[in-house]
mmCIF file of N, CA, C and O in Angstrom:
data_model
loop_
_atom_site.group_PDB
_atom_site.id
_atom_site.type_symbol
_atom_site.label_atom_id
_atom_site.label_comp_id
_atom_site.label_asym_id
_atom_site.label_seq_id
_atom_site.Cartn_x
_atom_site.Cartn_y
_atom_site.Cartn_z
ATOM 1 N N ALA A 1130 126.988 111.730 111.264
ATOM 2 C CA ALA A 1130 128.224 112.152 110.631
ATOM 3 C C ALA A 1130 127.891 113.028 109.428
ATOM 4 O O ALA A 1130 126.818 112.898 108.829
ATOM 5 N N LYS A 1131 128.801 113.875 109.120
ATOM 6 C CA LYS A 1131 128.613 114.785 107.995
ATOM 7 C C LYS A 1131 129.804 114.721 107.052
ATOM 8 O O LYS A 1131 130.929 114.468 107.468
ATOM 9 N N ILE A 1132 129.539 114.960 105.800
ATOM 10 C CA ILE A 1132 130.583 115.194 104.804
ATOM 11 C C ILE A 1132 130.353 116.618 104.336
ATOM 12 O O ILE A 1132 129.424 116.894 103.583
ATOM 13 N N GLY A 1133 131.175 117.507 104.818
ATOM 14 C CA GLY A 1133 130.938 118.925 104.579
ATOM 15 C C GLY A 1133 129.675 119.333 105.314
ATOM 16 O O GLY A 1133 129.469 118.960 106.464
ATOM 17 N N PRO A 1134 128.769 120.059 104.651
ATOM 18 C CA PRO A 1134 127.535 120.476 105.321
ATOM 19 C C PRO A 1134 126.390 119.457 105.193
ATOM 20 O O PRO A 1134 125.302 119.686 105.688
ATOM 21 N N VAL A 1135 126.648 118.310 104.534
ATOM 22 C CA VAL A 1135 125.587 117.353 104.219
ATOM 23 C C VAL A 1135 125.727 116.099 105.090
ATOM 24 O O VAL A 1135 126.814 115.541 105.214
ATOM 25 N N HIS A 1136 124.608 115.651 105.670
ATOM 26 C CA HIS A 1136 124.608 114.426 106.462
ATOM 27 C C HIS A 1136 124.839 113.221 105.556
ATOM 28 O O HIS A 1136 124.370 113.181 104.419
ATOM 29 N N VAL A 1137 125.519 112.221 106.088
ATOM 30 C CA VAL A 1137 125.803 111.004 105.327
ATOM 31 C C VAL A 1137 124.505 110.297 104.949
ATOM 32 O O VAL A 1137 124.394 109.722 103.865
ATOM 33 N N SER A 1138 123.504 110.344 105.815
ATOM 34 C CA SER A 1138 122.235 109.669 105.518
ATOM 35 C C SER A 1138 121.568 110.242 104.266
ATOM 36 O O SER A 1138 120.965 109.503 103.489
ATOM 37 N N ILE A 1139 121.695 111.523 104.049
ATOM 38 C CA ILE A 1139 121.134 112.141 102.846
ATOM 39 C C ILE A 1139 121.871 111.642 101.614
ATOM 40 O O ILE A 1139 121.254 111.357 100.579
ATOM 41 N N ILE A 1140 123.173 111.509 101.708
ATOM 42 C CA ILE A 1140 123.959 111.005 100.588
ATOM 43 C C ILE A 1140 123.594 109.552 100.290
ATOM 44 O O ILE A 1140 123.424 109.167 99.126
ATOM 45 N N VAL A 1141 123.432 108.738 101.335
ATOM 46 C CA VAL A 1141 123.064 107.333 101.148
ATOM 47 C C VAL A 1141 121.706 107.225 100.471
ATOM 48 O O VAL A 1141 121.532 106.444 99.523
ATOM 49 N N VAL A 1142 120.739 107.998 100.907
ATOM 50 C CA VAL A 1142 119.404 107.966 100.308
ATOM 51 C C VAL A 1142 119.456 108.417 98.849
ATOM 52 O O VAL A 1142 118.814 107.813 97.984
ATOM 53 N N ALA A 1143 120.220 109.449 98.552
ATOM 54 C CA ALA A 1143 120.331 109.935 97.173
ATOM 55 C C ALA A 1143 120.955 108.879 96.265
ATOM 56 O O ALA A 1143 120.482 108.653 95.145
ATOM 57 N N VAL A 1144 121.993 108.216 96.744
ATOM 58 C CA VAL A 1144 122.651 107.176 95.944
ATOM 59 C C VAL A 1144 121.701 106.000 95.726
ATOM 60 O O VAL A 1144 121.594 105.478 94.604
ATOM 61 N N LEU A 1145 120.997 105.574 96.770
ATOM 62 C CA LEU A 1145 120.036 104.479 96.621
ATOM 63 C C LEU A 1145 118.901 104.849 95.675
ATOM 64 O O LEU A 1145 118.461 104.026 94.869
ATOM 65 N N TYR A 1146 118.434 106.091 95.754
ATOM 66 C CA TYR A 1146 117.376 106.539 94.844
ATOM 67 C C TYR A 1146 117.846 106.466 93.395
ATOM 68 O O TYR A 1146 117.135 105.951 92.530
ATOM 69 N N LEU A 1147 119.036 106.975 93.122
ATOM 70 C CA LEU A 1147 119.555 106.948 91.751
ATOM 71 C C LEU A 1147 119.754 105.517 91.256
ATOM 72 O O LEU A 1147 119.466 105.205 90.096
ATOM 73 N N PHE A 1148 120.213 104.636 92.141
ATOM 74 C CA PHE A 1148 120.413 103.240 91.780
ATOM 75 C C PHE A 1148 119.088 102.574 91.421
ATOM 76 O O PHE A 1148 118.959 101.944 90.354
ATOM 77 N N ILE A 1149 118.096 102.710 92.263
ATOM 78 C CA ILE A 1149 116.789 102.092 92.010
ATOM 79 C C ILE A 1149 116.115 102.718 90.793
ATOM 80 O O ILE A 1149 115.512 102.023 89.972
ATOM 81 N N HIS A 1150 116.219 104.027 90.641
ATOM 82 C CA HIS A 1150 115.627 104.710 89.485
ATOM 83 C C HIS A 1150 116.247 104.183 88.192
ATOM 84 O O HIS A 1150 115.532 103.919 87.218
ATOM 85 N N THR A 1151 117.560 104.011 88.173
ATOM 86 C CA THR A 1151 118.237 103.494 86.984
ATOM 87 C C THR A 1151 117.784 102.073 86.676
ATOM 88 O O THR A 1151 117.526 101.734 85.522
ATOM 89 N N ILE A 1152 117.671 101.250 87.695
ATOM 90 C CA ILE A 1152 117.221 99.869 87.470
ATOM 91 C C ILE A 1152 115.801 99.841 86.912
ATOM 92 O O ILE A 1152 115.514 99.127 85.954
ATOM 93 N N LEU A 1153 114.911 100.628 87.501
ATOM 94 C CA LEU A 1153 113.505 100.588 87.087
ATOM 95 C C LEU A 1153 113.265 101.182 85.709
ATOM 96 O O LEU A 1153 112.342 100.766 85.005
ATOM 97 N N THR A 1154 114.076 102.140 85.300
ATOM 98 C CA THR A 1154 113.804 102.818 84.032
ATOM 99 C C THR A 1154 114.677 102.364 82.875
ATOM 100 O O THR A 1154 114.295 102.550 81.721
ATOM 101 N N GLN A 1155 115.848 101.747 83.155
ATOM 102 C CA GLN A 1155 116.766 101.465 82.060
ATOM 103 C C GLN A 1155 117.241 100.020 81.983
ATOM 104 O O GLN A 1155 118.127 99.716 81.188
ATOM 105 N N ARG A 1156 116.695 99.130 82.763
ATOM 106 C CA ARG A 1156 117.098 97.729 82.750
ATOM 107 C C ARG A 1156 115.889 96.840 82.488
ATOM 108 O O ARG A 1156 114.749 97.197 82.803
ATOM 109 N N ALA A 1157 116.155 95.679 81.943
ATOM 110 C CA ALA A 1157 115.078 94.728 81.650
ATOM 111 C C ALA A 1157 114.366 94.282 82.916
ATOM 112 O O ALA A 1157 113.137 94.111 82.917
ATOM 113 N N ILE A 1158 115.104 94.103 83.991
ATOM 114 C CA ILE A 1158 114.474 93.670 85.239
ATOM 115 C C ILE A 1158 113.459 94.706 85.736
ATOM 116 O O ILE A 1158 112.438 94.347 86.317
ATOM 117 N N GLY A 1159 113.702 95.974 85.468
ATOM 118 C CA GLY A 1159 112.750 97.018 85.850
ATOM 119 C C GLY A 1159 111.440 96.880 85.096
ATOM 120 O O GLY A 1159 110.348 96.984 85.671
ATOM 121 N N ARG A 1160 111.537 96.610 83.808
ATOM 122 C CA ARG A 1160 110.320 96.401 83.019
ATOM 123 C C ARG A 1160 109.592 95.143 83.481
ATOM 124 O O ARG A 1160 108.362 95.105 83.520
ATOM 125 N N GLU A 1161 110.366 94.112 83.853
ATOM 126 C CA GLU A 1161 109.744 92.892 84.363
ATOM 127 C C GLU A 1161 109.033 93.153 85.687
ATOM 128 O O GLU A 1161 107.960 92.601 85.942
ATOM 129 N N TRP A 1162 109.622 93.982 86.548
ATOM 130 C CA TRP A 1162 108.975 94.335 87.820
ATOM 131 C C TRP A 1162 107.664 95.050 87.579
ATOM 132 O O TRP A 1162 106.654 94.757 88.201
ATOM 133 N N TYR A 1163 107.681 96.031 86.663
ATOM 134 C CA TYR A 1163 106.452 96.758 86.361
ATOM 135 C C TYR A 1163 105.395 95.825 85.773
ATOM 136 O O TYR A 1163 104.217 95.896 86.128
ATOM 137 N N ALA A 1164 105.810 94.944 84.854
ATOM 138 C CA ALA A 1164 104.859 94.017 84.228
ATOM 139 C C ALA A 1164 104.277 93.055 85.257
ATOM 140 O O ALA A 1164 103.067 92.801 85.272
ATOM 141 N N THR A 1165 105.124 92.535 86.131
ATOM 142 C CA THR A 1165 104.648 91.599 87.149
ATOM 143 C C THR A 1165 103.725 92.288 88.139
ATOM 144 O O THR A 1165 102.711 91.714 88.558
ATOM 145 N N GLY A 1166 104.043 93.499 88.500
ATOM 146 C CA GLY A 1166 103.197 94.239 89.442
ATOM 147 C C GLY A 1166 101.862 94.627 88.848
ATOM 148 O O GLY A 1166 100.848 94.653 89.538
ATOM 149 N N ALA A 1167 101.829 94.905 87.554
ATOM 150 C CA ALA A 1167 100.587 95.325 86.912
ATOM 151 C C ALA A 1167 99.648 94.141 86.689
ATOM 152 O O ALA A 1167 98.448 94.237 86.950
ATOM 153 N N ASN A 1168 100.187 93.026 86.196
ATOM 154 C CA ASN A 1168 99.347 91.857 85.911
ATOM 155 C C ASN A 1168 100.243 90.631 85.877
ATOM 156 O O ASN A 1168 100.924 90.372 84.895
ATOM 157 N N ARG A 1169 100.214 89.876 86.959
ATOM 158 C CA ARG A 1169 101.131 88.739 87.097
ATOM 159 C C ARG A 1169 100.852 87.651 86.057
ATOM 160 O O ARG A 1169 101.779 87.053 85.515
ATOM 161 N N ARG A 1170 99.597 87.395 85.760
ATOM 162 C CA ARG A 1170 99.265 86.366 84.766
ATOM 163 C C ARG A 1170 99.717 86.770 83.377
ATOM 164 O O ARG A 1170 100.239 85.949 82.615
ATOM 165 N N ALA A 1171 99.546 88.033 83.021
ATOM 166 C CA ALA A 1171 99.989 88.505 81.709
ATOM 167 C C ALA A 1171 101.513 88.495 81.613
ATOM 168 O O ALA A 1171 102.075 88.178 80.563
ATOM 169 N N ALA A 1172 102.185 88.823 82.708
ATOM 170 C CA ALA A 1172 103.649 88.784 82.708
ATOM 171 C C ALA A 1172 104.144 87.356 82.525
ATOM 172 O O ALA A 1172 105.099 87.108 81.781
ATOM 173 N N ARG A 1173 103.499 86.408 83.184
ATOM 174 C CA ARG A 1173 103.880 85.001 83.029
ATOM 175 C C ARG A 1173 103.644 84.553 81.590
ATOM 176 O O ARG A 1173 104.450 83.818 81.017
ATOM 177 N N ALA A 1174 102.559 85.016 80.969
ATOM 178 C CA ALA A 1174 102.267 84.669 79.575
ATOM 179 C C ALA A 1174 103.278 85.306 78.621
ATOM 180 O O ALA A 1174 103.475 84.810 77.508
ATOM 181 N N SER A 1175 103.947 86.373 79.062
ATOM 182 C CA SER A 1175 104.969 87.037 78.254
ATOM 183 C C SER A 1175 106.361 86.463 78.497
ATOM 184 O O SER A 1175 107.354 87.106 78.182
ATOM 185 N N ALA A 1176 106.412 85.287 79.083
ATOM 186 C CA ALA A 1176 107.674 84.559 79.328
ATOM 187 C C ALA A 1176 108.549 85.232 80.373
ATOM 188 O O ALA A 1176 109.772 85.148 80.319
ATOM 189 N N ILE A 1177 107.943 85.907 81.331
ATOM 190 C CA ILE A 1177 108.686 86.493 82.448
ATOM 191 C C ILE A 1177 108.590 85.533 83.618
ATOM 192 O O ILE A 1177 107.505 85.060 83.961
ATOM 193 N N ASN A 1178 109.724 85.234 84.212
ATOM 194 C CA ASN A 1178 109.758 84.357 85.378
ATOM 195 C C ASN A 1178 109.292 85.177 86.589
ATOM 196 O O ASN A 1178 110.087 85.794 87.282
ATOM 197 N N THR A 1179 107.994 85.152 86.821
ATOM 198 C CA THR A 1179 107.422 86.010 87.859
ATOM 199 C C THR A 1179 107.858 85.603 89.260
ATOM 200 O O THR A 1179 107.947 86.460 90.136
ATOM 201 N N ASP A 1180 108.136 84.321 89.472
ATOM 202 C CA ASP A 1180 108.610 83.904 90.791
ATOM 203 C C ASP A 1180 109.971 84.522 91.098
ATOM 204 O O ASP A 1180 110.217 84.988 92.212
ATOM 205 N N LYS A 1181 110.865 84.547 90.114
ATOM 206 C CA LYS A 1181 112.183 85.158 90.291
ATOM 207 C C LYS A 1181 112.050 86.661 90.537
ATOM 208 O O LYS A 1181 112.710 87.220 91.419
ATOM 209 N N VAL A 1182 111.177 87.291 89.780
ATOM 210 C CA VAL A 1182 110.981 88.737 89.909
ATOM 211 C C VAL A 1182 110.430 89.080 91.290
ATOM 212 O O VAL A 1182 110.917 90.004 91.950
ATOM 213 N N MET A 1183 109.442 88.320 91.750
ATOM 214 C CA MET A 1183 108.848 88.586 93.067
ATOM 215 C C MET A 1183 109.859 88.330 94.189
ATOM 216 O O MET A 1183 109.937 89.105 95.141
ATOM 217 N N THR A 1184 110.644 87.256 94.058
ATOM 218 C CA THR A 1184 111.651 86.962 95.080
ATOM 219 C C THR A 1184 112.681 88.077 95.145
ATOM 220 O O THR A 1184 113.034 88.552 96.234
ATOM 221 N N LEU A 1185 113.168 88.518 93.993
ATOM 222 C CA LEU A 1185 114.164 89.594 93.967
ATOM 223 C C LEU A 1185 113.581 90.892 94.531
ATOM 224 O O LEU A 1185 114.252 91.599 95.294
ATOM 225 N N ALA A 1186 112.339 91.184 94.193
ATOM 226 C CA ALA A 1186 111.704 92.400 94.712
ATOM 227 C C ALA A 1186 111.565 92.350 96.231
ATOM 228 O O ALA A 1186 111.826 93.346 96.922
ATOM 229 N N LEU A 1187 111.193 91.189 96.770
ATOM 230 C CA LEU A 1187 111.043 91.063 98.216
ATOM 231 C C LEU A 1187 112.388 91.113 98.931
ATOM 232 O O LEU A 1187 112.501 91.702 100.015
ATOM 233 N N VAL A 1188 113.414 90.519 98.340
ATOM 234 C CA VAL A 1188 114.756 90.582 98.933
ATOM 235 C C VAL A 1188 115.254 92.024 98.970
ATOM 236 O O VAL A 1188 115.773 92.497 99.989
ATOM 237 N N LEU A 1189 115.088 92.741 97.862
ATOM 238 C CA LEU A 1189 115.530 94.141 97.834
ATOM 239 C C LEU A 1189 114.707 95.008 98.785
ATOM 240 O O LEU A 1189 115.236 95.953 99.378
ATOM 241 N N SER A 1190 113.438 94.688 98.946
ATOM 242 C CA SER A 1190 112.614 95.412 99.908
ATOM 243 C C SER A 1190 113.126 95.180 101.329
ATOM 244 O O SER A 1190 113.204 96.118 102.135
ATOM 245 N N GLY A 1191 113.477 93.950 101.638
ATOM 246 C CA GLY A 1191 114.041 93.642 102.954
ATOM 247 C C GLY A 1191 115.363 94.349 103.188
ATOM 248 O O GLY A 1191 115.617 94.866 104.284
ATOM 249 N N LEU A 1192 116.205 94.372 102.165
ATOM 250 C CA LEU A 1192 117.479 95.087 102.293
ATOM 251 C C LEU A 1192 117.250 96.586 102.498
ATOM 252 O O LEU A 1192 117.959 97.231 103.261
ATOM 253 N N GLY A 1193 116.237 97.128 101.812
ATOM 254 C CA GLY A 1193 115.905 98.536 102.009
ATOM 255 C C GLY A 1193 115.450 98.819 103.432
ATOM 256 O O GLY A 1193 115.819 99.830 104.029
ATOM 257 N N GLY A 1194 114.667 97.910 103.983
ATOM 258 C CA GLY A 1194 114.251 98.052 105.383
ATOM 259 C C GLY A 1194 115.427 97.970 106.335
ATOM 260 O O GLY A 1194 115.483 98.689 107.334
ATOM 261 N N ALA A 1195 116.379 97.080 106.020
ATOM 262 C CA ALA A 1195 117.572 96.963 106.862
ATOM 263 C C ALA A 1195 118.405 98.238 106.813
ATOM 264 O O ALA A 1195 118.894 98.715 107.842
ATOM 265 N N VAL A 1196 118.564 98.812 105.636
ATOM 266 C CA VAL A 1196 119.314 100.069 105.510
ATOM 267 C C VAL A 1196 118.597 101.192 106.251
ATOM 268 O O VAL A 1196 119.229 102.008 106.936
ATOM 269 N N ALA A 1197 117.269 101.232 106.150
ATOM 270 C CA ALA A 1197 116.506 102.256 106.869
ATOM 271 C C ALA A 1197 116.677 102.108 108.378
ATOM 272 O O ALA A 1197 116.858 103.099 109.092
ATOM 273 N N GLY A 1198 116.640 100.877 108.873
ATOM 274 C CA GLY A 1198 116.849 100.647 110.299
ATOM 275 C C GLY A 1198 118.248 101.022 110.745
ATOM 276 O O GLY A 1198 118.442 101.601 111.821
ATOM 277 N N TRP A 1199 119.218 100.712 109.911
ATOM 278 C CA TRP A 1199 120.604 101.067 110.201
ATOM 279 C C TRP A 1199 120.759 102.589 110.268
ATOM 280 O O TRP A 1199 121.398 103.120 111.188
ATOM 281 N N MET A 1200 120.153 103.295 109.317
ATOM 282 C CA MET A 1200 120.246 104.753 109.315
ATOM 283 C C MET A 1200 119.489 105.353 110.498
ATOM 284 O O MET A 1200 119.955 106.300 111.125
ATOM 285 N N TRP A 1201 118.325 104.805 110.834
ATOM 286 C CA TRP A 1201 117.546 105.304 111.966
ATOM 287 C C TRP A 1201 118.316 105.114 113.262
ATOM 288 O O TRP A 1201 118.342 106.003 114.112
ATOM 289 N N THR A 1202 118.939 103.950 113.406
ATOM 290 C CA THR A 1202 119.732 103.672 114.603
ATOM 291 C C THR A 1202 120.866 104.682 114.731
ATOM 292 O O THR A 1202 121.138 105.196 115.829
ATOM 293 N N GLY A 1203 121.512 104.964 113.638
ATOM 294 C CA GLY A 1203 122.602 105.950 113.670
ATOM 295 C C GLY A 1203 122.120 107.352 114.001
ATOM 296 O O GLY A 1203 122.767 108.089 114.736
ATOM 297 N N ARG A 1204 120.975 107.729 113.459
ATOM 298 C CA ARG A 1204 120.452 109.078 113.703
ATOM 299 C C ARG A 1204 119.959 109.263 115.136
ATOM 300 O O ARG A 1204 120.006 110.342 115.685
ATOM 301 N N MET A 1205 119.476 108.189 115.766
ATOM 302 C CA MET A 1205 118.954 108.270 117.113
ATOM 303 C C MET A 1205 120.033 108.040 118.175
ATOM 304 O O MET A 1205 119.736 108.045 119.366
ATOM 305 N N ASN A 1206 121.263 107.832 117.748
ATOM 306 C CA ASN A 1206 122.378 107.588 118.647
ATOM 307 C C ASN A 1206 122.099 106.425 119.611
ATOM 308 O O ASN A 1206 122.340 106.500 120.802
ATOM 309 N N LEU A 1207 121.557 105.335 119.079
ATOM 310 C CA LEU A 1207 121.206 104.186 119.889
ATOM 311 C C LEU A 1207 122.365 103.221 120.077
ATOM 312 O O LEU A 1207 122.271 102.296 120.871
ATOM 313 N N ILE A 1208 123.449 103.413 119.337
ATOM 314 C CA ILE A 1208 124.589 102.520 119.439
ATOM 315 C C ILE A 1208 125.724 103.242 120.144
ATOM 316 O O ILE A 1208 126.102 104.343 119.759
ATOM 317 N N ASP A 1209 126.265 102.612 121.173
ATOM 318 C CA ASP A 1209 127.400 103.178 121.889
ATOM 319 C C ASP A 1209 128.672 102.592 121.278
ATOM 320 O O ASP A 1209 128.862 101.384 121.271
ATOM 321 N N THR A 1210 129.535 103.448 120.764
ATOM 322 C CA THR A 1210 130.739 102.967 120.067
ATOM 323 C C THR A 1210 131.894 102.695 121.006
ATOM 324 O O THR A 1210 132.957 102.308 120.553
ATOM 325 N N THR A 1211 131.733 102.908 122.321
ATOM 326 C CA THR A 1211 132.848 102.639 123.231
ATOM 327 C C THR A 1211 132.683 101.310 123.929
ATOM 328 O O THR A 1211 131.698 100.685 123.943
#
Protein backbone atom coordinates (compact mmCIF):
# COMPACT_ATOMS: atom_id res chain seq x y z
CA ALA A 1 0.00 0.00 0.00
CA LYS A 2 1.09 3.53 -0.60
CA ILE A 3 0.34 6.92 0.89
CA GLY A 4 1.00 9.21 -2.02
CA PRO A 5 4.28 8.15 -3.63
CA VAL A 6 5.65 6.56 -0.41
CA HIS A 7 5.15 2.94 0.67
CA VAL A 8 3.56 2.44 4.09
CA SER A 9 6.46 0.20 5.14
CA ILE A 10 8.89 3.09 4.72
CA ILE A 11 6.70 5.29 6.90
CA VAL A 12 6.45 2.56 9.57
CA VAL A 13 10.24 2.11 9.63
CA ALA A 14 10.82 5.87 9.84
CA VAL A 15 8.38 6.23 12.75
CA LEU A 16 9.92 3.27 14.60
CA TYR A 17 13.41 4.67 14.02
CA LEU A 18 12.45 8.06 15.45
CA PHE A 19 10.74 6.40 18.42
CA ILE A 20 13.73 4.21 19.30
CA HIS A 21 16.21 7.05 18.68
CA THR A 22 14.27 9.30 21.07
CA ILE A 23 14.17 6.61 23.75
CA LEU A 24 17.88 5.83 23.47
CA THR A 25 19.08 9.44 23.44
CA GLN A 26 16.62 11.35 25.62
CA ARG A 27 15.19 8.98 28.24
CA ALA A 28 16.65 7.42 31.37
CA ILE A 29 15.86 3.93 30.14
CA GLY A 30 18.08 4.57 27.11
CA ARG A 31 21.03 5.43 29.32
CA GLU A 32 20.29 2.33 31.39
CA TRP A 33 20.30 0.20 28.22
CA TYR A 34 23.66 1.60 27.16
CA ALA A 35 25.11 1.13 30.67
CA THR A 36 23.82 -2.44 30.92
CA GLY A 37 25.11 -3.32 27.48
CA ALA A 38 28.54 -1.86 28.13
CA ASN A 39 29.14 -3.43 31.56
CA ARG A 40 26.38 -5.29 33.35
CA ARG A 41 28.22 -5.52 36.68
CA ALA A 42 29.01 -1.80 36.72
CA ALA A 43 25.40 -0.98 35.83
CA ARG A 44 24.17 -3.14 38.70
CA ALA A 45 26.62 -1.35 41.03
CA SER A 46 25.11 1.96 39.82
CA ALA A 47 21.69 0.88 41.14
CA ILE A 48 20.28 -0.04 37.72
CA ASN A 49 17.88 -2.96 37.72
CA THR A 50 19.68 -4.86 34.98
CA ASP A 51 17.18 -7.72 34.95
CA LYS A 52 14.35 -5.29 34.14
CA VAL A 53 16.45 -3.57 31.49
CA MET A 54 17.42 -6.86 29.81
CA THR A 55 13.83 -8.14 29.89
CA LEU A 56 12.50 -4.93 28.35
CA ALA A 57 15.22 -4.95 25.70
CA LEU A 58 14.44 -8.56 24.75
CA VAL A 59 10.68 -7.91 24.63
CA LEU A 60 11.17 -4.89 22.37
CA SER A 61 13.54 -6.91 20.20
CA GLY A 62 10.87 -9.58 19.82
CA LEU A 63 8.26 -6.98 18.96
CA GLY A 64 10.64 -5.55 16.36
CA GLY A 65 11.01 -8.99 14.82
CA ALA A 66 7.24 -9.38 14.76
CA VAL A 67 6.81 -6.04 12.99
CA ALA A 68 9.51 -6.99 10.49
CA GLY A 69 7.76 -10.29 9.78
CA TRP A 70 4.44 -8.53 9.41
CA MET A 71 5.94 -6.05 6.95
CA TRP A 72 7.75 -8.80 5.01
CA THR A 73 4.54 -10.80 4.75
CA GLY A 74 2.74 -7.77 3.38
CA ARG A 75 5.47 -6.97 0.87
CA MET A 76 5.62 -10.55 -0.43
CA ASN A 77 1.83 -10.73 -0.85
CA LEU A 78 1.70 -13.93 1.21
CA ILE A 79 -1.69 -13.16 2.75
CA ASP A 80 -4.86 -13.56 0.72
CA THR A 81 -7.43 -11.00 1.88
CA THR A 82 -10.41 -12.73 0.25
